[in-house]
Coordinates of C-alpha atoms in Angstrom, one line a residue:
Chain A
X1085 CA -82.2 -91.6 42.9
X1086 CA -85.1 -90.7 45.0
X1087 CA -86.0 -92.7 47.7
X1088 CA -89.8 -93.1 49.5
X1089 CA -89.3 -92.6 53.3
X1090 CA -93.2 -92.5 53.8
X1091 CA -96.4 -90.7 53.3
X1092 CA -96.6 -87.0 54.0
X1093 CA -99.2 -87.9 56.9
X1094 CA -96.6 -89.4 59.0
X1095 CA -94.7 -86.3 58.7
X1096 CA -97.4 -83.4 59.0
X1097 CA -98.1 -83.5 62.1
X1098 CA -98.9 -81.9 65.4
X1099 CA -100.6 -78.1 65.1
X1100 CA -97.5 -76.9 63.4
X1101 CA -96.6 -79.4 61.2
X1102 CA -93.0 -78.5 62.5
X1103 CA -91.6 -81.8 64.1
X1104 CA -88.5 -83.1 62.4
X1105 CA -87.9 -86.3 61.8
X1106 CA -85.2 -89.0 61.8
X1107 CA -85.1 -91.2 58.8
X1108 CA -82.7 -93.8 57.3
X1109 CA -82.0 -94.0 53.9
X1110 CA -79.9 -97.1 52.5
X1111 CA -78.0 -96.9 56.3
X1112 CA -77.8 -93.0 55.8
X1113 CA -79.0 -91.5 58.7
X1114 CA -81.0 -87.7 58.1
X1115 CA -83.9 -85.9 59.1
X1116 CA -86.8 -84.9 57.6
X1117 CA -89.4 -82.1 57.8
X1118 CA -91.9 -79.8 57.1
X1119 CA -92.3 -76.4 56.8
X1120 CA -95.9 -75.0 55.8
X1121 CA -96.3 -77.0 52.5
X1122 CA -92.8 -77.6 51.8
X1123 CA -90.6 -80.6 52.9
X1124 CA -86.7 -80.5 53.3
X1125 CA -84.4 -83.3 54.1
X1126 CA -81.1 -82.4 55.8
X1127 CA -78.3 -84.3 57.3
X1128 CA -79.1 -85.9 60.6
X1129 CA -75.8 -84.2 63.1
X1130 CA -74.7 -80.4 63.2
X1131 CA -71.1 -79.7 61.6
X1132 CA -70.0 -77.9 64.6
X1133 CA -70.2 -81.0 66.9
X1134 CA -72.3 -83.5 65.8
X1135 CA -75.3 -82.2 67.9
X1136 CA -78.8 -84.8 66.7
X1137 CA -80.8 -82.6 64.9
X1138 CA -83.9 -84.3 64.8
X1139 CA -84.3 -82.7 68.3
X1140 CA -83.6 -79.2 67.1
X1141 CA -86.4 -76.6 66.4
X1142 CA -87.4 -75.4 62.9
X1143 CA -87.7 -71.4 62.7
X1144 CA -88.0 -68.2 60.1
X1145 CA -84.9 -66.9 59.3
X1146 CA -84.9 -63.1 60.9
X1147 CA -83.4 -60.1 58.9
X1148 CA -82.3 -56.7 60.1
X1149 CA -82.2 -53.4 57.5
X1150 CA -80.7 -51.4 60.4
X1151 CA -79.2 -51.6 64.1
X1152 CA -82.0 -52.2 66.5
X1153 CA -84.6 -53.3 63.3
X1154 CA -85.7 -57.0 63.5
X1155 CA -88.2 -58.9 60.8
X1156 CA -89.1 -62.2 59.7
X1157 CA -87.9 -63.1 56.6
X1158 CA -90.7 -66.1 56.2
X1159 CA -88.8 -67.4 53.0
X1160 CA -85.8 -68.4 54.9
X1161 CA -86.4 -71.7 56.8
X1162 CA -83.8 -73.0 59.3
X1163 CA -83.0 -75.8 61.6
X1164 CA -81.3 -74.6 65.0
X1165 CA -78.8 -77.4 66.8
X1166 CA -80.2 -78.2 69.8
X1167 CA -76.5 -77.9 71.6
X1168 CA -75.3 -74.9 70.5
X1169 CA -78.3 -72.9 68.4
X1170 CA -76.4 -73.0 65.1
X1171 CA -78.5 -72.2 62.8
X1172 CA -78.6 -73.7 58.9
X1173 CA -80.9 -72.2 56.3
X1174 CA -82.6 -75.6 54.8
X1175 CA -82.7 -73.9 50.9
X1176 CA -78.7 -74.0 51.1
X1177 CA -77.4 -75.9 53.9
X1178 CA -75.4 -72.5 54.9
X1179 CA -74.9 -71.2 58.5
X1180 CA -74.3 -67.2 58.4
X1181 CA -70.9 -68.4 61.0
X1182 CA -69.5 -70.4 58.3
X1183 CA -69.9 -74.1 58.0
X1184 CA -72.2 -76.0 55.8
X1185 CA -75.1 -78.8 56.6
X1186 CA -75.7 -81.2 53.7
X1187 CA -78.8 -80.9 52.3
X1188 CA -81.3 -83.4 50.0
X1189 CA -83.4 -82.7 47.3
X1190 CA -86.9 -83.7 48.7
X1191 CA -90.7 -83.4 47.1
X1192 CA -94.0 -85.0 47.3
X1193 CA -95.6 -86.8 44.8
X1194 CA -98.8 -88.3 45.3
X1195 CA -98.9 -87.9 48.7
X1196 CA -95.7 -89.6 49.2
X1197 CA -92.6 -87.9 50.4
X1198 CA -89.4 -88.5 48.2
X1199 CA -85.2 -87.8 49.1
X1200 CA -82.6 -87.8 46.6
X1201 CA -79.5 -89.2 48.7
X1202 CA -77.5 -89.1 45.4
X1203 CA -76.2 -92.7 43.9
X1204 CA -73.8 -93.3 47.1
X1205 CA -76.5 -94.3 49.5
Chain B
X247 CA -38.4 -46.5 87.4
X248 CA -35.0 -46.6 85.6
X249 CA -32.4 -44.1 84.4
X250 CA -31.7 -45.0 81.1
X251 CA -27.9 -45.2 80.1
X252 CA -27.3 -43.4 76.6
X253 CA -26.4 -46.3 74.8
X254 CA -27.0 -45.6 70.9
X255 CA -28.8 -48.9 70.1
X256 CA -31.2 -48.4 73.2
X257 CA -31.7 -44.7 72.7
X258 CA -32.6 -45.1 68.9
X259 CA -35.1 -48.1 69.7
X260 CA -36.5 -45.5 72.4
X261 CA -37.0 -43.0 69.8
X262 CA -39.1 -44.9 67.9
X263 CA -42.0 -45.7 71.3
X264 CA -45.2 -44.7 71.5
X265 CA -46.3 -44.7 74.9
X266 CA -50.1 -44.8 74.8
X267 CA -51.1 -44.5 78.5
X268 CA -49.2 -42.0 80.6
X269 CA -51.4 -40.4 83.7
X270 CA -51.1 -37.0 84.0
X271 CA -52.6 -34.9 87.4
X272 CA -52.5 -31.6 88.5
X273 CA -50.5 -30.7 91.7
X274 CA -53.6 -29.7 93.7
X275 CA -57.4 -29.0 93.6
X276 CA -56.3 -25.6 93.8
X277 CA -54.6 -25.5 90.5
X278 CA -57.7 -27.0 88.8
X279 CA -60.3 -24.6 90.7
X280 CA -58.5 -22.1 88.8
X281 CA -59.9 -23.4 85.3
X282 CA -63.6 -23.5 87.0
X283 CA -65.9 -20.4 86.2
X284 CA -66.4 -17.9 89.4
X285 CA -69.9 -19.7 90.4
X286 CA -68.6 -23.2 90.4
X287 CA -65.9 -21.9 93.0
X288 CA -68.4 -19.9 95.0
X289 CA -70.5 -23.5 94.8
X290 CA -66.9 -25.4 96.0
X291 CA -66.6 -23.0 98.8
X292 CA -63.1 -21.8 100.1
X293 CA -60.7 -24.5 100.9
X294 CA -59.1 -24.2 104.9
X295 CA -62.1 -21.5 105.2
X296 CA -63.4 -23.6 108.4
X297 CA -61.6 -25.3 111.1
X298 CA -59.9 -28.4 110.1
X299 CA -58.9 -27.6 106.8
X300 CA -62.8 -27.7 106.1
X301 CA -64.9 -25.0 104.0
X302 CA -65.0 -26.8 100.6
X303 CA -66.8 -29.7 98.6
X304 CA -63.9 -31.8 96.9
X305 CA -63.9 -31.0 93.1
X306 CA -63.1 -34.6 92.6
X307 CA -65.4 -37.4 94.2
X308 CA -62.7 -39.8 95.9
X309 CA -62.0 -43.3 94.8
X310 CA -62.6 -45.7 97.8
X311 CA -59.7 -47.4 96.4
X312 CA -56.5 -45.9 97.2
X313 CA -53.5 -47.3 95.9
X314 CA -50.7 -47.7 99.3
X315 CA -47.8 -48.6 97.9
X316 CA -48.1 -45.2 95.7
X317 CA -48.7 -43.3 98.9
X318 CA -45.9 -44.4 100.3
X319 CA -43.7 -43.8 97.3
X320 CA -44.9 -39.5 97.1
X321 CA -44.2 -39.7 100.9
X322 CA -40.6 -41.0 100.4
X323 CA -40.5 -38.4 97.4
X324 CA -41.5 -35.6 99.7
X325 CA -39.2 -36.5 102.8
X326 CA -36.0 -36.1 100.4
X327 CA -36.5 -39.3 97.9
X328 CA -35.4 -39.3 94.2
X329 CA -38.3 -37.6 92.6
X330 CA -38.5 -41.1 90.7
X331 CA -42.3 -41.4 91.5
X332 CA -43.9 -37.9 91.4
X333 CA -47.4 -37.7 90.4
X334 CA -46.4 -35.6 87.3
X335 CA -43.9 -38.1 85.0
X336 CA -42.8 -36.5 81.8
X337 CA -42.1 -33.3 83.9
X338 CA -39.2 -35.6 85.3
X339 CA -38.1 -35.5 81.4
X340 CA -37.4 -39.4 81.3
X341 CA -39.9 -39.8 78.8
X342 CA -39.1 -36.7 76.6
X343 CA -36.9 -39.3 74.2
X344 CA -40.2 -41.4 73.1
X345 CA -41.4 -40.6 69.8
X346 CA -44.7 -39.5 71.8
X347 CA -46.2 -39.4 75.2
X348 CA -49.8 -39.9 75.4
X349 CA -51.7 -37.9 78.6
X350 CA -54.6 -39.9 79.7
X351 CA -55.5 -38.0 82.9
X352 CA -55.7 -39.6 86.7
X353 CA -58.1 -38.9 89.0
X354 CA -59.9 -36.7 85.9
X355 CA -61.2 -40.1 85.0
X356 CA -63.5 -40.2 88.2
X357 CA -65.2 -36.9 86.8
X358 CA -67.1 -39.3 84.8
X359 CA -68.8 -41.0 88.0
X360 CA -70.1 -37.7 89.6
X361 CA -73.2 -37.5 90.9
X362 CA -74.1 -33.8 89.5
X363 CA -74.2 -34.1 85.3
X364 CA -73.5 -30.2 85.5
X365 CA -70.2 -29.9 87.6
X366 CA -69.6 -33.1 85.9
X367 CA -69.1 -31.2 82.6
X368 CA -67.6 -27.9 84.4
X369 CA -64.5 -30.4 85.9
X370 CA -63.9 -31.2 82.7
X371 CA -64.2 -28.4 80.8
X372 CA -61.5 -27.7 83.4
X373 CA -59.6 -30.1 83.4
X374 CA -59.1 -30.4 79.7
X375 CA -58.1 -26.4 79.0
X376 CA -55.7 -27.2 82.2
X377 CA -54.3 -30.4 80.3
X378 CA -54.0 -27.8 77.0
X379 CA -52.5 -25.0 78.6
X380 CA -50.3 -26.7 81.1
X381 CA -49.2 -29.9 78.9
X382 CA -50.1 -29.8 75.3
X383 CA -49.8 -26.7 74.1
X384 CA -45.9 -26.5 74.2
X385 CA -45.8 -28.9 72.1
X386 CA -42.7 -31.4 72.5
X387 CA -43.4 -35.1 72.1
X388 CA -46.5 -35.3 74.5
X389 CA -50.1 -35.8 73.1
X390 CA -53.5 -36.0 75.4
X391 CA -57.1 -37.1 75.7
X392 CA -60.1 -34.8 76.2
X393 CA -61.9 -36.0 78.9
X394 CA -65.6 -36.8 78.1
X395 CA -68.3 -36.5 81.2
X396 CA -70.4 -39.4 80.0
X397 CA -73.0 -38.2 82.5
X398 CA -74.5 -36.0 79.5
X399 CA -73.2 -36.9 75.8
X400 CA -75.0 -34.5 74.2
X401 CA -72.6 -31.7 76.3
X402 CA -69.4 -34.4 75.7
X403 CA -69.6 -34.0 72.2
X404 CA -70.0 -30.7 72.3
X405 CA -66.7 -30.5 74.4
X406 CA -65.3 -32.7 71.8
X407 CA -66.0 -30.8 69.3
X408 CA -64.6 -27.4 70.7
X409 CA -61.2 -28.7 71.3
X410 CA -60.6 -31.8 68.5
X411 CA -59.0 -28.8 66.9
X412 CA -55.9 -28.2 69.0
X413 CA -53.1 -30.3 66.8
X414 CA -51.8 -32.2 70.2
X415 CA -55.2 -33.9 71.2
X416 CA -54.8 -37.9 70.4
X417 CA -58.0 -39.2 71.3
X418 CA -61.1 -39.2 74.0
X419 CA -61.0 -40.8 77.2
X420 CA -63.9 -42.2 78.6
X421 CA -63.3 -42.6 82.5
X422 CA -66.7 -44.7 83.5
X423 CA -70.5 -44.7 82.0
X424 CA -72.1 -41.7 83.6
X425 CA -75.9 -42.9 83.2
X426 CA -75.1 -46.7 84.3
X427 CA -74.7 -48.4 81.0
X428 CA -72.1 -50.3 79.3
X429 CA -70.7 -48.1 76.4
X430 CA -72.5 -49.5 73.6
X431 CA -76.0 -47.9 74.8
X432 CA -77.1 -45.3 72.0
X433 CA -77.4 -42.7 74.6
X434 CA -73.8 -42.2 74.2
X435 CA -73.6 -42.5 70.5
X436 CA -73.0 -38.7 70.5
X437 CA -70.1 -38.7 71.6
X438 CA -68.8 -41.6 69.0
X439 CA -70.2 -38.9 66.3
X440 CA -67.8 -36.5 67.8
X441 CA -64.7 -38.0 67.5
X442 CA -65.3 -40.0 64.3
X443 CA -66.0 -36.6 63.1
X444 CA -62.9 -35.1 64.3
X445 CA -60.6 -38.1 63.5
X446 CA -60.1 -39.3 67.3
X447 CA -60.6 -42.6 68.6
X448 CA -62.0 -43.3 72.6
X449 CA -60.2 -44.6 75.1
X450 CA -62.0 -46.6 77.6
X451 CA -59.4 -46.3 81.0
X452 CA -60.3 -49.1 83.5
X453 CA -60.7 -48.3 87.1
X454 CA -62.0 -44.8 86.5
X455 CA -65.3 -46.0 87.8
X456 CA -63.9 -46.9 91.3
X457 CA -64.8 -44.3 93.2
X458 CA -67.5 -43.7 96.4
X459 CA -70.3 -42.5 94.3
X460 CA -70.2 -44.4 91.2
X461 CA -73.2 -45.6 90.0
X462 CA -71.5 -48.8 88.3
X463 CA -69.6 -51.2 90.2
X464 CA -66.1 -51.2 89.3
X465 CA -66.0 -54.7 88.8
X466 CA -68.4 -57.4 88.1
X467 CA -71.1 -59.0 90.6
X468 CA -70.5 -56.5 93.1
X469 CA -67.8 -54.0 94.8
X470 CA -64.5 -55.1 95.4
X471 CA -63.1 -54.4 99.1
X472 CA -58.9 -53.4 98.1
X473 CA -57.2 -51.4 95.9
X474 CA -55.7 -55.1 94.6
X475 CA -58.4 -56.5 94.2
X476 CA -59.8 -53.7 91.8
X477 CA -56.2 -54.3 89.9
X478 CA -56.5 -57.9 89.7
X479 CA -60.2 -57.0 87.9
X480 CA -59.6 -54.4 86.1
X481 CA -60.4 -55.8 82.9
X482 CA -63.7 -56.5 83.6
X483 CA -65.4 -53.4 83.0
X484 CA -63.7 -53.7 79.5
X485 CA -65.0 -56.5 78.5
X486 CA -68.3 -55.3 79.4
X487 CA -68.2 -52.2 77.6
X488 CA -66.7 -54.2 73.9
X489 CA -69.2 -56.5 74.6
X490 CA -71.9 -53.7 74.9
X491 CA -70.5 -52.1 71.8
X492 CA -70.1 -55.1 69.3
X493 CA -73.9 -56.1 70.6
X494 CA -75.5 -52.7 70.1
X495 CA -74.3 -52.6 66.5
X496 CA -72.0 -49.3 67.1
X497 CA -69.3 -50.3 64.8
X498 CA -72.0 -51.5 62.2
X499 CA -73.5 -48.0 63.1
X500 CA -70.4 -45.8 62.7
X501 CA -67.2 -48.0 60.2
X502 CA -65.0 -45.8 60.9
X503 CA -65.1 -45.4 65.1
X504 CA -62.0 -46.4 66.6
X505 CA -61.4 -47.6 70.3
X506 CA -58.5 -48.2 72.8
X507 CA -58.9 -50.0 75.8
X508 CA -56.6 -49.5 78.9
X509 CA -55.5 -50.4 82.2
X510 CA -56.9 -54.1 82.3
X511 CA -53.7 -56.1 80.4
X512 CA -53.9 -58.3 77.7
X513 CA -54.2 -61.8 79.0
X514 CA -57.8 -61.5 79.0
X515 CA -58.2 -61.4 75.5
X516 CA -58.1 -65.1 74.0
X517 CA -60.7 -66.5 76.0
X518 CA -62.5 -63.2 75.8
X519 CA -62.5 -63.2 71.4
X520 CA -63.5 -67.0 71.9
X521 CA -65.9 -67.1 73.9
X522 CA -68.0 -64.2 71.9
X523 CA -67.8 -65.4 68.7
X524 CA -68.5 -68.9 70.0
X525 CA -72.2 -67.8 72.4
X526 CA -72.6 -65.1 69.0
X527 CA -72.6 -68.2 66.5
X528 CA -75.0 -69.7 68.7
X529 CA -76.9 -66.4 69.7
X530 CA -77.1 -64.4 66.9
X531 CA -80.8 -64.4 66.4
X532 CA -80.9 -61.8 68.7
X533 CA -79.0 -59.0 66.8
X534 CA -79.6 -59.8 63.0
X535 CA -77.8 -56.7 62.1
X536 CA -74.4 -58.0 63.4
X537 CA -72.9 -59.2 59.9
X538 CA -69.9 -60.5 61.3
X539 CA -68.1 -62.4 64.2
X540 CA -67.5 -60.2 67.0
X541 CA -63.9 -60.6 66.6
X542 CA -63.9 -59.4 63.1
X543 CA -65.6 -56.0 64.8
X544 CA -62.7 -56.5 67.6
X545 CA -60.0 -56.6 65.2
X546 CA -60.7 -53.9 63.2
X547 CA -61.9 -51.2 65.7
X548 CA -60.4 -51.9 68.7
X549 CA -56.9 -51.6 69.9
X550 CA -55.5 -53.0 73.3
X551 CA -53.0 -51.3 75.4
X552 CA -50.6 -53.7 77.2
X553 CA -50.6 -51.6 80.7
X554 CA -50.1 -53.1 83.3
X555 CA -48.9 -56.3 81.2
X556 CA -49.5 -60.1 82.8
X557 CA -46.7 -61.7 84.3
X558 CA -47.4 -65.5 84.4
X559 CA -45.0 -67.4 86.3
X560 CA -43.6 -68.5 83.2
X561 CA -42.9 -66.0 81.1
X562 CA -43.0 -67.1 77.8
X563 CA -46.6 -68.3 78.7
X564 CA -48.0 -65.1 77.9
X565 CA -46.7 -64.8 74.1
X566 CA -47.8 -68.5 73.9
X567 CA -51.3 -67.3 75.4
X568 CA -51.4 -64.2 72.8
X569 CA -50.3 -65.8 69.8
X570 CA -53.6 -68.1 69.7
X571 CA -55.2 -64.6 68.4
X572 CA -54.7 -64.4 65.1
X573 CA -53.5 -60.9 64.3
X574 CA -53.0 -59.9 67.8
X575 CA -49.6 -58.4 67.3
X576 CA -51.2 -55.6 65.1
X577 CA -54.2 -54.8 68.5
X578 CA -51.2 -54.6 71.1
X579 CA -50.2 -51.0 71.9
X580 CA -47.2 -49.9 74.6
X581 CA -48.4 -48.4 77.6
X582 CA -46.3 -47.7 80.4
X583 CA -49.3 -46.7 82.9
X584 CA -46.2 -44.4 84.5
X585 CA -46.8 -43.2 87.5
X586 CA -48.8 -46.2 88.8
X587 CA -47.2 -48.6 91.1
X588 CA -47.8 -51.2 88.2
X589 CA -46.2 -49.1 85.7
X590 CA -44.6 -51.1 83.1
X591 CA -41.1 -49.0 81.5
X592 CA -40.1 -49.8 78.1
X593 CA -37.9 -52.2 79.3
X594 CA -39.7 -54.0 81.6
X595 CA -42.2 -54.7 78.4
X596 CA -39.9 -55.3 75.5
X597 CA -38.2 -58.9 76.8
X598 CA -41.6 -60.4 77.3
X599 CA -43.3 -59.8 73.9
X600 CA -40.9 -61.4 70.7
X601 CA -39.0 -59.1 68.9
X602 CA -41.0 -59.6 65.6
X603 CA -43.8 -57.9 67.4
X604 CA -41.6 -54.8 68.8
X605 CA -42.2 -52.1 66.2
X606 CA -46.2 -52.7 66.2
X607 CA -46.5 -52.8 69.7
X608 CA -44.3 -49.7 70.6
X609 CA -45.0 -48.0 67.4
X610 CA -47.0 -48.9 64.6
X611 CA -50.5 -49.9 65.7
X612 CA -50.4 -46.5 68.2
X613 CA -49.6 -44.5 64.7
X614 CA -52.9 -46.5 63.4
X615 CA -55.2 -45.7 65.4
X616 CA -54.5 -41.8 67.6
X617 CA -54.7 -39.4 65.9
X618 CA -50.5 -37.9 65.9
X619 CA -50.8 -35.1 63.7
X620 CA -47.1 -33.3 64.3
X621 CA -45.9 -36.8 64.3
X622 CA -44.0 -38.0 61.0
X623 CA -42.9 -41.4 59.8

């Protein structure tokens, strides 16, 4: 069932538009944000330890084709713990390390932004 | 040292040992001037040519830690003593029962530190035709390193390449970083070339960077003031230089390079596999082309030799320590380290590990990863 956690002006903003933010759905803490035009929703702690990721950093997912060869791979979008820098790609909750942050379907829809908690929130 | 009483259960478990880490030295610079071409003499000058015994540069840069309990054991040697701790131990024949003996050179492993690349390479050029000729080419159960000058890899390899050939060389020791960086720089990826090519792992001996005119500190955050206090570090520089090679991506670079480590124990390892995976998970955006954890890389290229093995005050301790590694009984290799005055015999090593471990340790894991081509089974 999706859920209205507000209106994508309250989410979009600063120069970036990168700010994640802390929402509660139902008593279901997670976090919310936005990357360029596209909004994820994400569990609110890290696996590892429970770091609060609403005070972690959005950033491109970098690739390497060789030793010593680093590029942005601008498709991958991931949120980095602010305790230990795990990072979780957004589009599938993975870390490359192992270990795996729950993810939410999330869309906008007339300027609204929606989360799919599932039917237990 | 130990005489070992030819009981049959004892002798056939001795049969079976590998030891990975014997130091082999010639008697004399003379012996090794020999091996030098006529110019690099003439350059040496003529030993006792001057008053005082002076007339010659040293062919060997000295370490500025000497170790004084071994003095004093030669001395005793020399003024009528058993023999038991001569600088040249398999000639004693109490190691000609292993399955193999493995020669990693002494003082050859400072050659790496010299300040001049070019004698650098001539000392050992020399010393690894004097290793051949005096100790390898016999045969019998003994096995050696060349000895790389890391000043210039291009020349290493080369060296590498002219003698992988002779049946009885095991592997390459690497001594210290001649150009001042860890192992894992890709100035030196030459020389992995070379001996992936020809079969042969590297060994990376701790401590041969202690000498007067290395350009690395021996250990880390500055130079040590004792011989002891270079032992107690001696692992150190190891970590450094697996650190260095996991980070530059040398065994995403090259699968199939092997690497033995020796001369810092084993204690070091738990926190040491932890602690990298842990700052890697956390890290990693820095080198992308790292695939896996550092201790998958660790596991499968490196091998650890147990010389001179941790003695915790409780014993057991240490297998408790180890056994946290998954897999660590298959990175352990037996190294006695003989003649050192921290030399670990067979017997010494064999009640501190379990027994379930006993036939990787002294056997199976050396067979895995030197390259023992006379060597069946």
């Amino acid at each position: 069932m999706m859920s209205d956690v507000g209106s994508v002006d309250q989410f979009r903003v600063g120069a970036d538009h990168q700010r994640i933010f802390r929402v509660s759905i139902g008593g279901r803490d997670l976090c919310v944000a936005f990357w360029g035009d596209k909004v994820y929703a994400f569990a609110s702690t890290c696996p590892h330890q429970l770091g609060p990721l609403w005070k972690g950093r959005l950033l491109p997912g970098l690739e390497s084709s060789s030793v010593g060869s680093i590029r942005k791979a601008e498709q991958v979008v991931l949120v980095a713990c602010p305790w230990h820098g795990w990072e979780f790609d957004l589009a599938s909750g993975r870390s490359i390390w192992g270990g795996r942050l729950k993810t939410y379907p999330a869309r906008l829809e007339a300027g609204r932004v929606l989360v799919d908690v599932g039917d237990s929130a | 040292m130990t005489a070992h009483a030819p009981e049959n259960g004892v002798e056939q478990r001795r049969t079976s040992v590998i030891d990975c880490c014997v130091h082999h030295q010639w008697a004399s610079e003379h012996e090794l001037r020999e091996y030098l071409p006529s110019g690099w003499q003439e350059f040496l000058g003529e030993p006792g040519s001057l008053p005082g015994g002076l007339g010659s540069r040293p062919i060997e840069i000295d370490s500025a830690y000497a170790d004084p309990l071994r003095r004093a054991r030669v001395a005793h040697d020399a003024n009528g003593g058993d023999g038991a701790h001569a600088s040249h131990p398999t000639s004693r024949g109490d190691h000609d029962d292993l399955a193999a003996v493995i020669l990693t050179f002494d003082t050859g492993l400072y050659a790496a530190t010299h300040p001049n690349p070019f004698f650098a390479a001539e000392i050992v050029n020399a010393a690894n035709r004097w290793s051949l000729e005096h100790w390898l080419d016999d045969g019998g159960n003994r096995y050696g390193m060349i000895l790389a000058a890391t000043q210039t890899p291009d020349e290493a390899a080369e060296e590498i390449r002219r003698l992988a050939t002779h049946s009885r060389v095991a592997g390459v020791a690497l001594g210290a970083s001649g150009i001042g960086k860890p192992f894992g720089h890709p100035l030196y990826l030459p020389i992995y070339k070379a001996a992936v090519e020809a079969g042969l792992p590297v060994m990376i001996h701790a401590q041969g960077d202690r000498t007067l005119d290395s350009i690395n500190n021996p250990t880390a955050g500055g130079s040590p003031m004792t011989y002891g206090e270079c032992n107690a570090l001696a692992a150190q520089p190891l970590m450094t230089h697996i650190t260095s090679l996991i980070a530059h991506g040398v065994f995403e670079k090259l699968r199939d390079l092997r690497v033995v480590v020796s001369g810092g124990g084993v204690a070091w390892l738990p926190s040491f596999l932890w602690r990298l995976d842990m700052d890697f998970k956390g890290l990693n955006r820095e080198l992308p082309w790292l695939k896996r954890l550092p201790s998958e890389y660790f596991m499968d290229h490196v091998k650890v030799v147990t010389y001179p093995l941790d003695e915790p005050p409780d014993p057991p301790a240490l297998f408790r320590l180890l056994e946290t590694v998954e897999g660590v009984e298959d990175l352990l290799c037996y190294g006695s380290g003989t003649p050192h005055s921290n030399a670990d015999e067979i017997d010494d090593v064999e009640p501190r590990l379990p027994e379930k471990w006993r036939n990787r340790v002294f056997s199976d894991n050396a067979r895995r990863v030197l390259r023992l081509v006379d060597l069946q089974g």
